[in-house]
C-alpha positions as a printed Julia matrix, in Angstrom:
136×3 Matrix{Float64}:
 31.31  -46.66  -87.86
 30.18  -43.02  -87.64
 31.75  -40.38  -89.82
 33.44  -37.37  -88.24
 30.51  -35.17  -89.31
 28.01  -37.53  -87.68
 30.03  -37.64  -84.48
 30.01  -33.85  -84.33
 26.2   -33.85  -84.3
 23.8   -31.86  -86.38
 24.92  -28.46  -87.59
 23.97  -25.45  -85.51
 20.93  -23.52  -86.59
 20.69  -19.71  -86.2
 18.64  -19.98  -82.98
 21.02  -22.51  -81.39
 23.6   -19.99  -80.24
 24.2   -16.35  -79.45
 27.19  -14.55  -80.89
 28.16  -11.43  -78.96
 30.37   -8.64  -80.33
 32.97   -9.01  -77.6
 36.13   -7.07  -78.49
 39.41   -8.94  -78.72
 42.09   -7.8   -76.3
 45.4    -9.6   -76.52
 47.39  -10.76  -73.55
 50.4    -8.64  -72.7
 52.31  -11.51  -71.06
 52.18  -15.31  -70.94
 50.48  -15.23  -67.53
 47.66  -12.69  -67.96
 45.02  -14.59  -69.95
 42.42  -14.11  -67.2
 43.05  -10.38  -67.07
 42.76  -10.09  -70.86
 39.43  -11.99  -70.73
 38.24   -9.73  -67.92
 39.12   -6.65  -69.96
 37.16   -8.05  -72.92
 34.07   -8.68  -70.78
 34.26   -5.25  -69.17
 34.76   -3.5   -72.49
 31.81   -5.4   -73.98
 29.68   -4.3   -71.02
 30.84   -0.72  -71.52
 32.52   -0.62  -68.12
 36.19   -0.58  -69.04
 38.24    2.46  -68.39
 41.92    1.5   -68.49
 42.78    3.78  -65.56
 39.99    2.32  -63.42
 41.07   -1.2   -64.38
 44.66   -0.53  -63.32
 43.45    1.05  -60.07
 41.28   -1.99  -59.37
 44.27   -4.3   -59.94
 46.27   -2.3   -57.39
 43.4    -2.13  -54.9
 42.8    -5.89  -55.13
 46.57   -6.48  -55.07
 46.53   -8.44  -58.33
 50.02   -8.8   -59.72
 51.52  -11.7   -61.66
 49.81  -14.49  -59.78
 46.18  -14.35  -60.86
 43.83  -17.14  -59.82
 40.25  -17.52  -61.03
 38.93  -16.43  -57.63
 40.84  -13.17  -58.16
 38.9   -12.66  -61.39
 35.61  -13.23  -59.55
 36.57  -10.49  -57.08
 37.59   -8.25  -59.99
 34.19   -8.7   -61.66
 32.5    -7.97  -58.31
 34.6    -4.81  -57.98
 33.12   -3.57  -61.27
 29.59   -4.59  -60.32
 29.29   -7.39  -62.88
 26.67   -9.94  -61.79
 28.18  -13.38  -62.13
 28.54  -16.77  -60.54
 31.97  -18.36  -60.2
 31.61  -22.13  -60.68
 34.57  -24.28  -59.76
 35.43  -27.9   -59.09
 37.6   -26.96  -56.11
 36.59  -24.58  -53.33
 40.09  -23.4   -52.54
 43.49  -24.11  -54.0
 43.89  -27.24  -56.09
 47.02  -28.85  -54.65
 47.75  -30.27  -58.1
 49.15  -26.88  -59.11
 51.92  -27.08  -56.51
 54.34  -28.84  -58.86
 53.61  -26.76  -61.95
 56.51  -24.49  -62.79
 54.44  -21.29  -62.94
 53.08  -21.75  -59.39
 55.92  -23.63  -57.69
 57.98  -20.69  -56.41
 55.17  -18.92  -54.5
 52.65  -21.73  -54.06
 52.65  -21.81  -50.26
 52.09  -18.05  -49.94
 49.49  -18.06  -52.69
 47.71  -21.06  -51.19
 46.99  -19.11  -48.0
 45.91  -15.98  -49.89
 43.64  -17.83  -52.33
 42.04  -19.97  -49.64
 41.29  -16.79  -47.68
 39.55  -15.32  -50.74
 37.36  -18.41  -50.99
 36.59  -18.25  -47.25
 35.64  -14.56  -47.47
 33.71  -14.82  -50.74
 30.2   -14.88  -49.29
 30.88  -11.95  -46.96
 32.4   -10.08  -49.93
 29.31  -10.8   -52.05
 31.26  -12.97  -54.49
 29.01  -15.88  -55.5
 31.03  -19.11  -55.61
 29.54  -22.54  -56.27
 31.11  -25.96  -56.5
 30.22  -27.72  -59.76
 31.55  -30.86  -61.38
 32.54  -31.29  -65.02
 29.02  -32.19  -66.11
 27.77  -28.83  -64.79
 26.02  -30.35  -61.82
 26.04  -28.69  -58.43
 27.84  -30.72  -55.84
């Protein structure tokens, strides 16, 4: 039987990873983890001005229901080169019964699916990938 240390693999060496000085920005609410992460990335890249961020949220009509595709559009708005990899091109119907999404799921489903459909024309790079990081 392998020990826990053996199962974890060999320890990381200095060249095995990159540690970036990304600032920590706490969530303001229970639902805004993606926005807090976006703020951290933008601040790290030197592109975060709180007023511009708030204006972008209004322009993109991002309120309390933030989906990952919304974050891809937000990064595009700020000119951040990125690729949004997802298992589902569109809304995952599995969220329909989760309490956070239940109340507005039908409205959000249409909105989110439209964002996926318009991604290429909006220059938002979206690719379908499975869990093993393989293109599908």
